[in-house]
Short mmCIF file of C-alpha atoms in Angstrom, two decimals:
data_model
loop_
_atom_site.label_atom_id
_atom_site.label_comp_id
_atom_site.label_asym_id
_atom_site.label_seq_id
_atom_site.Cartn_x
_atom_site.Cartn_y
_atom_site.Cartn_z
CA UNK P 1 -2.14 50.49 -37.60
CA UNK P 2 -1.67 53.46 -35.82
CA UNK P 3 -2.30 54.13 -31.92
CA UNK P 4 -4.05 57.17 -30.97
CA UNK P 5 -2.21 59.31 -28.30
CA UNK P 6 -4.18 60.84 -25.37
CA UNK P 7 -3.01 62.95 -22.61
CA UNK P 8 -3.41 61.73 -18.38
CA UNK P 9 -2.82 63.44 -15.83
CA UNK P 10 -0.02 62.28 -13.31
CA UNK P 11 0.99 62.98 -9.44
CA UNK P 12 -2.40 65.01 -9.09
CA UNK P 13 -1.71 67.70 -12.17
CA UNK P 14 2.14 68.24 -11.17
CA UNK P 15 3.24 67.36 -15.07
CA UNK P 16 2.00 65.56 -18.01
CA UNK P 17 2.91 63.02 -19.98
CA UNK P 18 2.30 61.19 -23.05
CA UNK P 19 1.01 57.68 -23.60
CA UNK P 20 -0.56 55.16 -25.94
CA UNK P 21 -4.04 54.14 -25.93
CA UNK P 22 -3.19 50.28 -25.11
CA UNK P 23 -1.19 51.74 -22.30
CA UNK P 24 -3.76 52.98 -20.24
CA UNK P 25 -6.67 50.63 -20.99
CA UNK P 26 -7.61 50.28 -17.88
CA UNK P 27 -7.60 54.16 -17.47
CA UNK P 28 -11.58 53.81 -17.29
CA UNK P 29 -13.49 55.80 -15.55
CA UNK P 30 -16.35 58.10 -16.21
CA UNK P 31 -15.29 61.19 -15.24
CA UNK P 32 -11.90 61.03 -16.16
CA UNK P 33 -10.75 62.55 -12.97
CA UNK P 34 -8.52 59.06 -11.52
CA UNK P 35 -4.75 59.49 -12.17
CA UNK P 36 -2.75 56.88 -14.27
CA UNK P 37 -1.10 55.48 -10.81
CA UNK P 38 -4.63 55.19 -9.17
CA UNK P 39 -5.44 53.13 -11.60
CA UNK P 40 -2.43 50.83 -11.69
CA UNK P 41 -2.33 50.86 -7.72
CA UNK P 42 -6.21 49.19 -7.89
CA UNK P 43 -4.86 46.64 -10.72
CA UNK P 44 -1.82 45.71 -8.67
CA UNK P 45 -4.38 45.37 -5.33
CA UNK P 46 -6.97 43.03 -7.65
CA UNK P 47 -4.36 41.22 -8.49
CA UNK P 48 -3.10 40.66 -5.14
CA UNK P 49 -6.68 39.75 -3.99
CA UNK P 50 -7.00 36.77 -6.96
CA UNK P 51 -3.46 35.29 -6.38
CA UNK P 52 -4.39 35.30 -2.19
CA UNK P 53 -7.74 33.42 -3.14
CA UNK P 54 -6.23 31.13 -5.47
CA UNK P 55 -3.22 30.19 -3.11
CA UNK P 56 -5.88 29.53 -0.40
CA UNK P 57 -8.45 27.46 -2.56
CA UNK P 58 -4.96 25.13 -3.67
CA UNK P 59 -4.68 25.25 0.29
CA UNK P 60 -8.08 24.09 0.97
CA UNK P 61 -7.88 21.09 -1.73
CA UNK P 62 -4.81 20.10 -0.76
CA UNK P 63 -5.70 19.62 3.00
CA UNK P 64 -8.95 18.31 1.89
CA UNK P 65 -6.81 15.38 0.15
CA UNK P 66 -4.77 15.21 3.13
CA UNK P 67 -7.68 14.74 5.04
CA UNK P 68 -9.29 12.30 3.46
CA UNK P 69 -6.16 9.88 3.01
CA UNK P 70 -5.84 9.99 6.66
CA UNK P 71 -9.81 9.45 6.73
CA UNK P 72 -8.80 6.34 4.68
CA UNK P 73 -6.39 5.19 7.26
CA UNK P 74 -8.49 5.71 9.88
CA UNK P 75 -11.77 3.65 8.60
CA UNK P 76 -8.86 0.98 8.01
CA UNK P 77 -7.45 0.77 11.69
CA UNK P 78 -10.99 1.33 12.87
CA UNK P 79 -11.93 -2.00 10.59
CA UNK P 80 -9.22 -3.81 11.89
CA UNK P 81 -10.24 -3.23 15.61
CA UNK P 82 -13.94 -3.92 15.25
CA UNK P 83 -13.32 -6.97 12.83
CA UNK P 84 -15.88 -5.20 10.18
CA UNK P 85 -15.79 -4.07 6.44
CA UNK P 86 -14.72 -0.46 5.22
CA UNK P 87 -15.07 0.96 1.92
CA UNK P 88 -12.67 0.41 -0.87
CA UNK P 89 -9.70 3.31 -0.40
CA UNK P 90 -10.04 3.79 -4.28
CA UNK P 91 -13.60 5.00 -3.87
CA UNK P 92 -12.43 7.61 -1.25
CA UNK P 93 -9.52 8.46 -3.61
CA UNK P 94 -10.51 8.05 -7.36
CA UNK P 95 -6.94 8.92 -8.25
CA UNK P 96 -5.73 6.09 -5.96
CA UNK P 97 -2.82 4.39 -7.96
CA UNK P 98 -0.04 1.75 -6.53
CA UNK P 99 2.60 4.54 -5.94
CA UNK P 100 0.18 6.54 -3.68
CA UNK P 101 -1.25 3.22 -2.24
CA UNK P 102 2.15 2.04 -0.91
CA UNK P 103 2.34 5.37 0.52
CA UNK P 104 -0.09 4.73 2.39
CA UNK P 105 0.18 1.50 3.26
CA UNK P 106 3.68 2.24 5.07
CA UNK P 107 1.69 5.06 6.96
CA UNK P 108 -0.86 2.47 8.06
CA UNK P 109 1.84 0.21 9.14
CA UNK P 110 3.53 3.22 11.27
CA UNK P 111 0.35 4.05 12.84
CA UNK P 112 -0.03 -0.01 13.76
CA UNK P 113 2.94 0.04 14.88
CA UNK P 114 2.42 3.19 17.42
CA UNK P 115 -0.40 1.28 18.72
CA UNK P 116 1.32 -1.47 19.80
CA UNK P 117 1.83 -3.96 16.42
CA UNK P 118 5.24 -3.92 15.91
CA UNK P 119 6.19 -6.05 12.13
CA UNK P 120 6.62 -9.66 12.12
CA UNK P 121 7.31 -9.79 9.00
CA UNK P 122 6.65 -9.19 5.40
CA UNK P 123 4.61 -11.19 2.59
CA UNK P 124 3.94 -11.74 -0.95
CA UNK P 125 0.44 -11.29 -2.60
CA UNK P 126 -1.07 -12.09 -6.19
CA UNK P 127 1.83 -13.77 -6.99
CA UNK P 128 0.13 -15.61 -10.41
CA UNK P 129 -0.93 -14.18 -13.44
CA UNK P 130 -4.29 -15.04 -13.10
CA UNK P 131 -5.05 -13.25 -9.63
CA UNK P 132 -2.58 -10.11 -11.24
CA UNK P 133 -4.50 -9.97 -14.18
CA UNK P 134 -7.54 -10.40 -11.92
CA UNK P 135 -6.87 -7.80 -9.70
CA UNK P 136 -5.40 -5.43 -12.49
CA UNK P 137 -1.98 -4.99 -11.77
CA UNK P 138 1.33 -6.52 -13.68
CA UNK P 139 3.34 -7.61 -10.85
CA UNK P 140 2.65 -8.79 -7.41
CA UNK P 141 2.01 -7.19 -4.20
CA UNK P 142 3.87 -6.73 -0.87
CA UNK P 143 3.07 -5.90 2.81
CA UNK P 144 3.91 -6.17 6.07
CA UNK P 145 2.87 -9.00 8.31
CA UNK P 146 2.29 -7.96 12.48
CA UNK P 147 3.15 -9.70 15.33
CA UNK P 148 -0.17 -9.84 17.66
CA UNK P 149 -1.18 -12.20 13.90
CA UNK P 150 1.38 -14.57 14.91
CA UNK P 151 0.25 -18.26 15.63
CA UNK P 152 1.90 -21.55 16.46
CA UNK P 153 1.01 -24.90 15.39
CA UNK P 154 -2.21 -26.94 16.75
CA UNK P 155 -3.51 -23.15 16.65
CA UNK P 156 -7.13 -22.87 16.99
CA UNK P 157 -8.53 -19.74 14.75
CA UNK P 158 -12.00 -17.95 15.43
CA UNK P 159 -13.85 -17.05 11.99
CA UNK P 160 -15.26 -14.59 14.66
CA UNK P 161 -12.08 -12.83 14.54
CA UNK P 162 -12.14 -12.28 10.41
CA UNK P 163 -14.30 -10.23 8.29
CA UNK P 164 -13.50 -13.21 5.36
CA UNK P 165 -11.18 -15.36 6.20
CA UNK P 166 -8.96 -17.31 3.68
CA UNK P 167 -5.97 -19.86 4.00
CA UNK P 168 -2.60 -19.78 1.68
CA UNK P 169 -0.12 -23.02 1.80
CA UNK P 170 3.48 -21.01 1.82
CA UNK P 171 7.27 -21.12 2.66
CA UNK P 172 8.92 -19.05 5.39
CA UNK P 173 12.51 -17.67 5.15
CA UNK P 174 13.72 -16.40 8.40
CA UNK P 175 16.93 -13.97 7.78
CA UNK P 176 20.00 -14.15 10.22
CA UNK P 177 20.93 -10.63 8.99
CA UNK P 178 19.21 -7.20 9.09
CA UNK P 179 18.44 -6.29 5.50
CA UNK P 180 17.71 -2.47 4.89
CA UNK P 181 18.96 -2.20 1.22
CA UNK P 182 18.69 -4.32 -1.95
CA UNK P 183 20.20 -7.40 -2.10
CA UNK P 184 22.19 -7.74 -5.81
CA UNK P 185 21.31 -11.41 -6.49
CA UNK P 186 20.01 -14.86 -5.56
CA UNK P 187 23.39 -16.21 -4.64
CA UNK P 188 23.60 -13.13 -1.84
CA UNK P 189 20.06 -13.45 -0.73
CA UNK P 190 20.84 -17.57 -0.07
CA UNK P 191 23.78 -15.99 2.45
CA UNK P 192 21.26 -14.27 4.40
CA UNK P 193 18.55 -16.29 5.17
CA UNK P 194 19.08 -18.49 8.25
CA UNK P 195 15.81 -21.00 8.48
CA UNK P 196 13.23 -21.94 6.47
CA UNK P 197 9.96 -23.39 7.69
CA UNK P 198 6.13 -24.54 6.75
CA UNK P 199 3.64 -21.50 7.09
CA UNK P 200 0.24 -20.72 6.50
CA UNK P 201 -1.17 -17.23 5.97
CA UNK P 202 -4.74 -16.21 7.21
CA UNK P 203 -5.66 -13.66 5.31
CA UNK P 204 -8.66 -11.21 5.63
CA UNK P 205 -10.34 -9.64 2.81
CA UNK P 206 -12.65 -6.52 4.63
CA UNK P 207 -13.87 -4.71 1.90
CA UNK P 208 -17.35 -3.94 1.33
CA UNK P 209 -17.42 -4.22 -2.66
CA UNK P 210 -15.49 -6.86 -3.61
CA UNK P 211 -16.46 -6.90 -7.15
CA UNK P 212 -14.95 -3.39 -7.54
CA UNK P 213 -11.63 -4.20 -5.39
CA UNK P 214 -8.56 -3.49 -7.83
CA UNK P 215 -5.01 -4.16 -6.80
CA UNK P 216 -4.29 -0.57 -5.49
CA UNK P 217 -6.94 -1.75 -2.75
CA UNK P 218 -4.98 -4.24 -1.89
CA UNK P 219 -1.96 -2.84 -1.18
CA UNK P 220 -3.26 0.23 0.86
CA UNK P 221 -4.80 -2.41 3.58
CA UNK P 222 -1.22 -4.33 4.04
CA UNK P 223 -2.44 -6.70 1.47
CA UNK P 224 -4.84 -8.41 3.57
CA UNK P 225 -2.73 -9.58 6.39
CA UNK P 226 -3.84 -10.60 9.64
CA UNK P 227 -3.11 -14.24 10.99
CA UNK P 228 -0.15 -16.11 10.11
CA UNK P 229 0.86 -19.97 11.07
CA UNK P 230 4.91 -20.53 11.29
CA UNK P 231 6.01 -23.91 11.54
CA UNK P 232 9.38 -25.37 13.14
CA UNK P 233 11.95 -23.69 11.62
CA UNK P 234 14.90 -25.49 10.17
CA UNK P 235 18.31 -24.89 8.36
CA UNK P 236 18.06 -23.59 4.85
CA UNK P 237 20.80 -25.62 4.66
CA UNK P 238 18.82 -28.39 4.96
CA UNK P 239 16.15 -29.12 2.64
CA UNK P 240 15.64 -27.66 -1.03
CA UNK P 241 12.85 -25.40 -1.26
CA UNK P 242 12.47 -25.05 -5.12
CA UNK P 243 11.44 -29.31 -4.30
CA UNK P 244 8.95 -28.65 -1.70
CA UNK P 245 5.45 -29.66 -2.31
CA UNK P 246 2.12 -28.81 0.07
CA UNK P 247 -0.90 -30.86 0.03
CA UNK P 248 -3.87 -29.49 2.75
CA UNK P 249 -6.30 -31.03 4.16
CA UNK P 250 -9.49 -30.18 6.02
CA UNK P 251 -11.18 -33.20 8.09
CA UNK P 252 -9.18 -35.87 5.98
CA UNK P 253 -10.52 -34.61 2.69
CA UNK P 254 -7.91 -32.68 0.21
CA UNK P 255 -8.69 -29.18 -0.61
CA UNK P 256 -5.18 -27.59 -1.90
CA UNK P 257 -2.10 -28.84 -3.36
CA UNK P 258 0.79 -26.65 -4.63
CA UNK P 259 4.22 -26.96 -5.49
CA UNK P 260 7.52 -24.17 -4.58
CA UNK P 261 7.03 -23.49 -8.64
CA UNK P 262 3.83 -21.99 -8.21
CA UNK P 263 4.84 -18.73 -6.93
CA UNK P 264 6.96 -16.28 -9.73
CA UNK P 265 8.34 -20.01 -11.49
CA UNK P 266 10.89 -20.18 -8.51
CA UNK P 267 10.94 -19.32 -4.65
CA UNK P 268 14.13 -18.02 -4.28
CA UNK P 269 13.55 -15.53 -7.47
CA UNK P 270 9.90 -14.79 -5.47
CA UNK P 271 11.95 -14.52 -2.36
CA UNK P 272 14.71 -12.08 -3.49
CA UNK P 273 11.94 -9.89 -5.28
CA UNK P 274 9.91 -9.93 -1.81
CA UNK P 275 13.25 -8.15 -0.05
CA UNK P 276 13.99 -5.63 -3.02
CA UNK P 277 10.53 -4.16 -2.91
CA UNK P 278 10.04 -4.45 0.79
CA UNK P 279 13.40 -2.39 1.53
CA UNK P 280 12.62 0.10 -1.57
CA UNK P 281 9.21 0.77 -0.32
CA UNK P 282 10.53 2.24 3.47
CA UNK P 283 10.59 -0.87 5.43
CA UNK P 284 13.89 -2.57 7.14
CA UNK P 285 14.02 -6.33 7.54
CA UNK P 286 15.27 -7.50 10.93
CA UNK P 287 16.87 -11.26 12.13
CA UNK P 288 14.22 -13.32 12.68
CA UNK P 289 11.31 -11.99 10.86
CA UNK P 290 9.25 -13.97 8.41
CA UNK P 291 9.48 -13.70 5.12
CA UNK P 292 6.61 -15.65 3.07
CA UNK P 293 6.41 -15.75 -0.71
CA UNK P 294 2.87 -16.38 -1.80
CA UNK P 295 0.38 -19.37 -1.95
CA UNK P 296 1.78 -22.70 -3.12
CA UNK P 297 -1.61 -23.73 -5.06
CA UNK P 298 -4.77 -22.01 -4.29
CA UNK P 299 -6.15 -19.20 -1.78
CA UNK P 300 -9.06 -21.28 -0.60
CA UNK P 301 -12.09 -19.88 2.03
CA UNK P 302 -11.41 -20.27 5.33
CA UNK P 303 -14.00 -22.81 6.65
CA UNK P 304 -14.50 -24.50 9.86
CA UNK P 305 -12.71 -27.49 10.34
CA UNK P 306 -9.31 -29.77 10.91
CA UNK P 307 -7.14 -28.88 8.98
CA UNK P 308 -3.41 -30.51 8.00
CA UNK P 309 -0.84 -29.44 6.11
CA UNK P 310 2.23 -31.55 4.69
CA UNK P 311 5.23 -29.48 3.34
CA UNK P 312 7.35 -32.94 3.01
CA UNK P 313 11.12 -32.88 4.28
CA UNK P 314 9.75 -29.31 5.18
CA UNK P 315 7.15 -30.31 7.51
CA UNK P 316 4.07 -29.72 8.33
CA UNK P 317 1.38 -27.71 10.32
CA UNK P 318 -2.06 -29.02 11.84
CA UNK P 319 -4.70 -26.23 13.55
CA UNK P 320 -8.49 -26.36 13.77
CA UNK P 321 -11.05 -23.51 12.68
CA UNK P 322 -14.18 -23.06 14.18
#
């Protein structure tokens, strides 16, 4: 097919030149009077315009998803204040996954931590299939535990002070050694940690829909931490922990039992999984904070009452709710 060749007018009439048809396309106007380079000038200037308004619309909905994970952060530090529900971070941001949520989760922790709640410590979550599978994840959770949550035994806990309280039989490891990269093996891991001891977690579960919370949720809220119970510390040396056993008690009447198997198949497996992901995901583990691999037996509700719990050769912790 052949183009037809039509004559324009360049540099106001000073010469004149030949082009295709396709060439000047855009040559449209209804006099005929506009020069070639009039024409390409206004292209090049429309063009300009559209990339300016697209680069500032991608501006716009990125800071609006900037905004509205910090929005996310804030309704959770706001929640955790007031002792109140706030909406699942997943409704906020549909496109919520666990990479993004452990993103924010360490920035929650950082802003915590500016306010006065330096880390305790660091804890396991959904550490059985059936909560996992519950939840929808494949693996279990981590976060990190705060200080102001600590509590020693005979400790008397306010359901006041929860949103919805619930209790988790555990182990504590307390490292001798900073830990700020991944430990190779089991063996290694056993060379760190100085003490073990009884604990109890107090979890608090403040979201509003709980039938839509997903795993993601979790995570982004430090995995539910808030209270924690240590017990008397003593040598790892000392007792075995893949042996322990818990049995709890609330006014004399049994309401959890578990066993060290419970959590992963083995606690020091659990244990050396907890330290991997806590280092990989930003944190540093220093001497002396607690380490606590997930509930030996159930996660039960956290109602008023005595309660007792008997680790064994590992001890045990007593502390009332009310």
């Amino acid at each position: 097919m052949k183009t037809r060749k039509v004559n324009y007018i360049c540099d106001g009439g000073a010469s004149r030149q030949k082009g295709s048809f396709l060439s000047v396309i855009f040559h449209a106007v209804s006099s005929g009077k506009r020069s070639y380079l009039q024409e390409v000038g206004t292209m090049k200037k429309v063009a300009i315009v559209m990339l300016l308004q697209a680069v500032a619309a991608l501006f716009w909905f990125s800071s609006q998803a900037i905004a509205s994970e910090q929005d996310v952060i804030n309704a959770i530090v706001e929640a955790r204040a007031a002792v109140k529900q706030f909406a699942l971070p997943s409704a906020k941001l549909p496109d919520l996954n666990e990479e993004k949520a452990y993103a924010l989760q360490k920035q929650l922790a950082d802003k915590l931590v500016s306010m006065g709640q330096p880390i305790g410590g660091f804890k396991a979550g959904l550490t059985s299939e059936a909560t996992q599978k519950r939840f929808g994840v494949n693996a279990p959770l981590l976060g990190p535990l705060f200080k102001p949550g600590a509590l020693g035994p005979d400790a008397v806990v306010n359901t006041k002070d929860f949103v919805r309280l619930f209790v988790e039989t555990e182990i504590g490891y307390i490292p001798g050694v900073k830990i700020d990269k991944p430990v190779a093996d089991v063996e290694a891991l056993k060379k760190m940690i100085k003490e073990v001891c009884p604990a109890v977690e107090l979890p608090d579960l403040r979201f509003e829909d709980m039938k839509g919370l997903k795993g993601p949720d979790i995570v982004v809220d430090a995995v539910s931490s808030a209270k924690y119970i240590i017990g008397k510390p003593v040598p790892v040396s000392s007792v075995d922990v893949s042996e322990v056993a818990v049995t709890l008690t609330r006014d004399g009447e049994v309401v959890n039992q578990g066993k060290a198997a419970d959590v992963l198949g083995d606690q020091w497996k659990a244990l050396l999984w907890l330290v991997n992901g806590t280092v990989s995901r930003g944190y540093v583990i220093e001497p002396g904070q607690l380490l606590i691999t997930g509930v030996m037996g159930n996660m039960i509700p956290g109602k008023p009452g005595s309660y007792k719990g008997d680790w064994g050769k590992l001890g045990s912790i007593a502390w009332t709710i009310k």
